[in-house]
């Protein structure tokens, strides 16, 4: 009965579809597009040697954009309902097939780990030694750095609920302390790695002390300010940091003293292998994998310790924490400095990986990217952060691969130009789509009878 | 007006655990608490009542360090410390607390909130429940035991390597939590998020969470607000058992007179930030000033109204 | 003395621009409690719009008086930038209203990234410079030296003052202003009383963007160069100004803007030009740490 009724209503709706309204709506969007395109798209400014700045009109482009906006909106209004319904039911079906898998998380984890360990070999296997470079370096190592940074920041933002927009400062502290210690004093990478972590943690305490009594957005802005100050000092203190030109010649990490080069003392010679640059990449890959897993392990452990619970309690309700006698300043400082420490260690790795660093790598954008990875992942969720890093970093790296688009848009088309544009759009879209991130559920840190995940709607995001 | 025939302090001979003296709290031009003095007796239930906006919550916030009083002294005497010259001597120094015999005296107006909870061991609940809603019931109670557990975890170092001493301490903390949950009948819901509990359970959970900090004085801000009569009765029982079997002193703000009159040993009435009455429930019930305050009219108006009626 | 006065004038000019941008931050923060991270980039966009419109007008009606051309540029830039801001609010912020606290901030950062890269994409990465629009200056002899008061500086300060006065009138005296203040106090209650909250918030964004467009146009007049990356730093400084003046307070934003302008100019003049941004960021940090409610802001009491 009810079903028939629903069908009737649906068909009525279709019959009474408001074509005029749809046209008007789409027309409005078209006009809006026109308004937004004028003049910023319609005229491209070009610096002409003789005439100064001249305008090149591009009305064809505007026309195309307006047409696209109009048609897309119109089609959405006409078919959108059905499409959305289809997508929803598809998502539900996928969700329900995946849900029994949840009970196999342990197996999942093992499979995932095995895959990660096998990844460089698989890359060589499928892409050949030459092609593998890109897959291991740009995808593997690059993504893992962001996974590690995401996990580090997750301690601060996801667990303790402290909004830090200057996380990249600690990454910079780690990278620069490694660069300076190794080039000035000849410290080895293996010594610099923990030192970078310690320095970054100290900086975390130093900066955290004054700022951690601020709340919410104010904390975010002060951390942003500190991040920028550190970057500007790195640029301007030329005597120490070589300014914007950066520091090069940072010694590469060695395999317990064996350098990765073609010499007789090198890694390849020692193990009787044919020298190839892949060895170093393999090593760097496993190193960052190890560092990231260490971050993960420590975080998971800490979450089940009093300090970790205090972090989460702080995120939930700072006033309640104080009423329970929790020293909120120390608790926040530990979160801030431990997060900073992992950022610093990642920085040390970053410096040694390329052998070159400059302030350009530590701009606010980096902080924004790391933060968006944490928020998109679902604050506090380790696996969510990892997935978000793969999607965001892998996704934007993927754009570099879209050279075949040249065939469509002409040779002048450079897909990498759209990388950050799409990145920004994706951030907005993801927030609109899932404001609480991919995995908003929270796992309890201690269980009496039976473990049950806690729905995201109850979990608070913190005021700090 | 006739003086009340009832002795205001009948049966109230207990020594104080908390002494509030000349407490004043101003917010800009508003004097929320005005030269207020009272004692909270050790091992008893003291109620702070008064009309809306009388300044009760503000008094709590001053006692627990969330607000810094404009002036006045708040002394907590724990573990048998008694009022005496030691307190004045301490006040003259710039220190916050001192051990006296087995106990200690604490000048709460000098201490920040978390230290009051951790050192002076004053716990509180809030008028608007402040549970960690996204954490489980059990987690809430474990967090409340943070300070000693954190020490037991060697400030996380022992805990990180999974030392046995820490695992034992944690098991002990769970035991304490479960014992409290048993007392409020929530053991079965230990793994549910606190935010998913019904309102009445949340209130009681907040109380036992405060108790898990091991307080000598427990301050409850309207614990019966929003409870139905059955829940109210259960609450009474819980509070009495906290007083009797844990020996914790209680200070509570409450509008629900059935709770106040039934369980309080001593009542203080505030109006416009000033104390208007102080004594046993029997005395308070019959104090015309209190009646007038709750009717919202001045004494003279009561008289006037009576005169009008007579005509 | 003359050097000092000269810097004072320069600082006030720069500060006017910051103040105009700061109002956009302060109004949006006041009404929805969100840092509109993309506002600095909206300013940058408006400067581009102003440059293009200016070029169009001068090439279409070559003989048009510069004053008239500038007024036209100003009006068109205000309208178009407001349209952008309206669209941005609609797409990136409105769906997130009342949701998770971090979501609008992340969305705004995303929008900021989008705008920067959008302008870079459609206008190219290079600096765009136009010849000076207004030349000439008064030279005023002051004991022992001269100070120059460029016409464009006068224009900037006067325009800012006039527009701020007009804006102040709107916010204080009109129904829209009342609706804004009502939404600031209590959005739910305002809605219950029949105020169209969505519309009020949209208009707040529109007004903020219009003032940013004024800043963008004046920026073009003053410097004659625009670049796609020019939004971030002025944006942060304007935000600093808003915080310094007391976020949520309109006069505070203007005072904060002037102060930041003066501090920056004097810092560059007397200490080190390299570290002028460091000075601005340090002031931001110091203000927030030691007086988070700024000069004119209401203290933020934590009710328990
Ligand atoms: N942080 C604050 N800033 C300004 N005024 C405050 C603050 N806290 C409380 N007040 C004011 O102090 C007065 C007393 O408030 P308080 O909350 O203590 O009353 P109360 O007795 O607890 O009332 P209720 O029974 O409604 O809870 C009120 O007028 C209130 O507005
Ligand atoms: Mg109250």
mmCIF file with all atom_site columns, N, CA and C and ligand atoms in Angstrom, chain B residues 57 127 221-222, ligand 2:
data_model
loop_
_atom_site.group_PDB
_atom_site.id
_atom_site.type_symbol
_atom_site.label_atom_id
_atom_site.label_alt_id
_atom_site.label_comp_id
_atom_site.label_asym_id
_atom_site.label_entity_id
_atom_site.label_seq_id
_atom_site.pdbx_PDB_ins_code
_atom_site.Cartn_x
_atom_site.Cartn_y
_atom_site.Cartn_z
_atom_site.occupancy
_atom_site.B_iso_or_equiv
_atom_site.pdbx_formal_charge
_atom_site.auth_seq_id
_atom_site.auth_comp_id
_atom_site.auth_asym_id
_atom_site.auth_atom_id
_atom_site.pdbx_PDB_model_num
ATOM   1  N  N   . UNK B 1 57  ? 25.926 29.755 42.031 1.00 0.00 ? 57  UNK B N   1
ATOM   2  C  CA  . UNK B 1 57  ? 26.946 29.155 41.168 1.00 0.00 ? 57  UNK B CA  1
ATOM   3  C  C   . UNK B 1 57  ? 28.236 29.961 41.248 1.00 0.00 ? 57  UNK B C   1
ATOM   4  N  N   . UNK B 1 127 ? 26.315 22.940 36.788 1.00 0.00 ? 127 UNK B N   1
ATOM   5  C  CA  . UNK B 1 127 ? 24.881 23.136 36.587 1.00 0.00 ? 127 UNK B CA  1
ATOM   6  C  C   . UNK B 1 127 ? 24.453 22.568 35.222 1.00 0.00 ? 127 UNK B C   1
ATOM   7  N  N   . UNK B 1 221 ? 26.299 21.234 41.897 1.00 0.00 ? 221 UNK B N   1
ATOM   8  C  CA  . UNK B 1 221 ? 25.482 22.357 41.449 1.00 0.00 ? 221 UNK B CA  1
ATOM   9  C  C   . UNK B 1 221 ? 24.181 21.822 40.853 1.00 0.00 ? 221 UNK B C   1
ATOM   10 N  N   . UNK B 1 222 ? 23.121 21.924 41.601 1.00 0.00 ? 222 UNK B N   1
ATOM   11 C  CA  . UNK B 1 222 ? 21.793 21.477 41.190 1.00 0.00 ? 222 UNK B CA  1
ATOM   12 C  C   . UNK B 1 222 ? 21.774 20.043 40.677 1.00 0.00 ? 222 UNK B C   1
HETATM 13 MG MG1 . LIG D 2 .   ? 23.479 28.517 39.200 1.00 0.00 ? 2   LIG D MG1 1
#
